[in-house]
PDB file of C-alpha atoms in Angstrom:
ATOM      1  CA  UNK B   1     251.980 156.305 188.317  1.00  0.00           C
ATOM      2  CA  UNK B   2     249.856 154.308 185.879  1.00  0.00           C
ATOM      3  CA  UNK B   3     246.215 155.082 185.272  1.00  0.00           C
ATOM      4  CA  UNK B   4     243.765 152.680 187.002  1.00  0.00           C
ATOM      5  CA  UNK B   5     242.390 151.403 183.667  1.00  0.00           C
ATOM      6  CA  UNK B   6     245.881 150.507 182.540  1.00  0.00           C
ATOM      7  CA  UNK B   7     246.449 148.589 185.772  1.00  0.00           C
ATOM      8  CA  UNK B   8     243.130 146.733 185.455  1.00  0.00           C
ATOM      9  CA  UNK B   9     244.248 145.350 182.088  1.00  0.00           C
ATOM     10  CA  UNK B  10     246.876 143.416 184.034  1.00  0.00           C
ATOM     11  CA  UNK B  11     244.372 141.870 186.458  1.00  0.00           C
ATOM     12  CA  UNK B  12     242.609 138.502 186.358  1.00  0.00           C
ATOM     13  CA  UNK B  13     239.757 137.957 188.800  1.00  0.00           C
ATOM     14  CA  UNK B  14     239.229 134.283 189.618  1.00  0.00           C
ATOM     15  CA  UNK B  15     235.804 133.064 190.792  1.00  0.00           C
ATOM     16  CA  UNK B  16     235.524 129.460 192.010  1.00  0.00           C
ATOM     17  CA  UNK B  17     232.062 127.890 191.978  1.00  0.00           C
ATOM     18  CA  UNK B  18     230.183 124.655 192.565  1.00  0.00           C
ATOM     19  CA  UNK B  19     226.518 124.770 191.511  1.00  0.00           C
ATOM     20  CA  UNK B  20     225.705 128.152 193.072  1.00  0.00           C
ATOM     21  CA  UNK B  21     224.074 129.722 190.048  1.00  0.00           C
ATOM     22  CA  UNK B  22     222.259 132.673 191.636  1.00  0.00           C
ATOM     23  CA  UNK B  23     225.342 133.659 193.623  1.00  0.00           C
ATOM     24  CA  UNK B  24     227.532 133.353 190.529  1.00  0.00           C
ATOM     25  CA  UNK B  25     225.132 135.553 188.557  1.00  0.00           C
ATOM     26  CA  UNK B  26     225.224 138.261 191.257  1.00  0.00           C
ATOM     27  CA  UNK B  27     228.977 138.013 191.669  1.00  0.00           C
ATOM     28  CA  UNK B  28     229.696 138.379 187.963  1.00  0.00           C
ATOM     29  CA  UNK B  29     227.220 141.254 187.685  1.00  0.00           C
ATOM     30  CA  UNK B  30     229.061 143.086 190.474  1.00  0.00           C
ATOM     31  CA  UNK B  31     232.373 142.733 188.604  1.00  0.00           C
ATOM     32  CA  UNK B  32     231.179 144.591 185.495  1.00  0.00           C
ATOM     33  CA  UNK B  33     232.944 147.879 186.408  1.00  0.00           C
ATOM     34  CA  UNK B  34     236.247 146.033 186.671  1.00  0.00           C
ATOM     35  CA  UNK B  35     235.707 144.312 183.331  1.00  0.00           C
ATOM     36  CA  UNK B  36     234.900 147.651 181.721  1.00  0.00           C
ATOM     37  CA  UNK B  37     238.266 148.829 183.009  1.00  0.00           C
ATOM     38  CA  UNK B  38     239.969 145.874 181.331  1.00  0.00           C
ATOM     39  CA  UNK B  39     240.128 143.178 184.007  1.00  0.00           C
ATOM     40  CA  UNK B  40     239.751 139.567 182.905  1.00  0.00           C
ATOM     41  CA  UNK B  41     237.212 137.432 184.790  1.00  0.00           C
ATOM     42  CA  UNK B  42     237.716 133.658 184.953  1.00  0.00           C
ATOM     43  CA  UNK B  43     235.140 131.304 186.443  1.00  0.00           C
ATOM     44  CA  UNK B  44     236.502 127.974 187.668  1.00  0.00           C
ATOM     45  CA  UNK B  45     233.718 125.394 187.591  1.00  0.00           C
ATOM     46  CA  UNK B  46     234.573 122.814 190.243  1.00  0.00           C
ATOM     47  CA  UNK B  47     231.525 120.649 189.731  1.00  0.00           C
ATOM     48  CA  UNK B  48     229.142 119.404 187.123  1.00  0.00           C
ATOM     49  CA  UNK B  49     226.572 121.654 185.429  1.00  0.00           C
ATOM     50  CA  UNK B  50     228.982 122.957 182.795  1.00  0.00           C
ATOM     51  CA  UNK B  51     226.203 124.255 180.538  1.00  0.00           C
ATOM     52  CA  UNK B  52     224.585 126.314 183.308  1.00  0.00           C
ATOM     53  CA  UNK B  53     227.873 127.832 184.439  1.00  0.00           C
ATOM     54  CA  UNK B  54     228.897 128.531 180.840  1.00  0.00           C
ATOM     55  CA  UNK B  55     225.566 130.265 180.151  1.00  0.00           C
ATOM     56  CA  UNK B  56     225.947 132.563 183.150  1.00  0.00           C
ATOM     57  CA  UNK B  57     229.563 133.324 182.275  1.00  0.00           C
ATOM     58  CA  UNK B  58     228.641 134.084 178.665  1.00  0.00           C
ATOM     59  CA  UNK B  59     226.063 136.661 179.811  1.00  0.00           C
ATOM     60  CA  UNK B  60     228.818 138.438 181.721  1.00  0.00           C
ATOM     61  CA  UNK B  61     231.691 138.041 179.245  1.00  0.00           C
ATOM     62  CA  UNK B  62     233.643 135.782 181.611  1.00  0.00           C
ATOM     63  CA  UNK B  63     235.796 132.822 180.660  1.00  0.00           C
ATOM     64  CA  UNK B  64     235.069 129.356 182.117  1.00  0.00           C
ATOM     65  CA  UNK B  65     237.656 126.754 183.063  1.00  0.00           C
ATOM     66  CA  UNK B  66     236.551 123.340 184.334  1.00  0.00           C
ATOM     67  CA  UNK B  67     238.493 121.743 187.190  1.00  0.00           C
ATOM     68  CA  UNK B  68     237.518 118.075 187.680  1.00  0.00           C
ATOM     69  CA  UNK B  69     239.523 117.613 190.905  1.00  0.00           C
ATOM     70  CA  UNK B  70     237.172 118.511 193.751  1.00  0.00           C
ATOM     71  CA  UNK B  71     238.096 121.082 196.362  1.00  0.00           C
ATOM     72  CA  UNK B  72     238.614 124.792 196.700  1.00  0.00           C
ATOM     73  CA  UNK B  73     242.401 124.420 196.668  1.00  0.00           C
ATOM     74  CA  UNK B  74     242.319 122.638 193.317  1.00  0.00           C
ATOM     75  CA  UNK B  75     239.924 125.224 191.913  1.00  0.00           C
ATOM     76  CA  UNK B  76     242.097 128.105 193.056  1.00  0.00           C
ATOM     77  CA  UNK B  77     245.236 126.513 191.645  1.00  0.00           C
ATOM     78  CA  UNK B  78     243.463 125.947 188.346  1.00  0.00           C
ATOM     79  CA  UNK B  79     242.435 129.590 188.202  1.00  0.00           C
TER      80      UNK B  79
END
């Protein structure tokens, strides 16, 4: 059986957001242990406010992808 850290390096955690900055900040903060284990965190911005979302993601070493088509389904597919 593989070690948990080795498995986490194969994981991408997708977070979809639309202008919920405080919630995004808390969510990304809570994912730090997974990132330390090697998991990739991707934030899908499904609204405007790119600079704000990018700033929060940068503080938490997460990658941002913008999805211009509105809707959770589109955001999830993008992720």
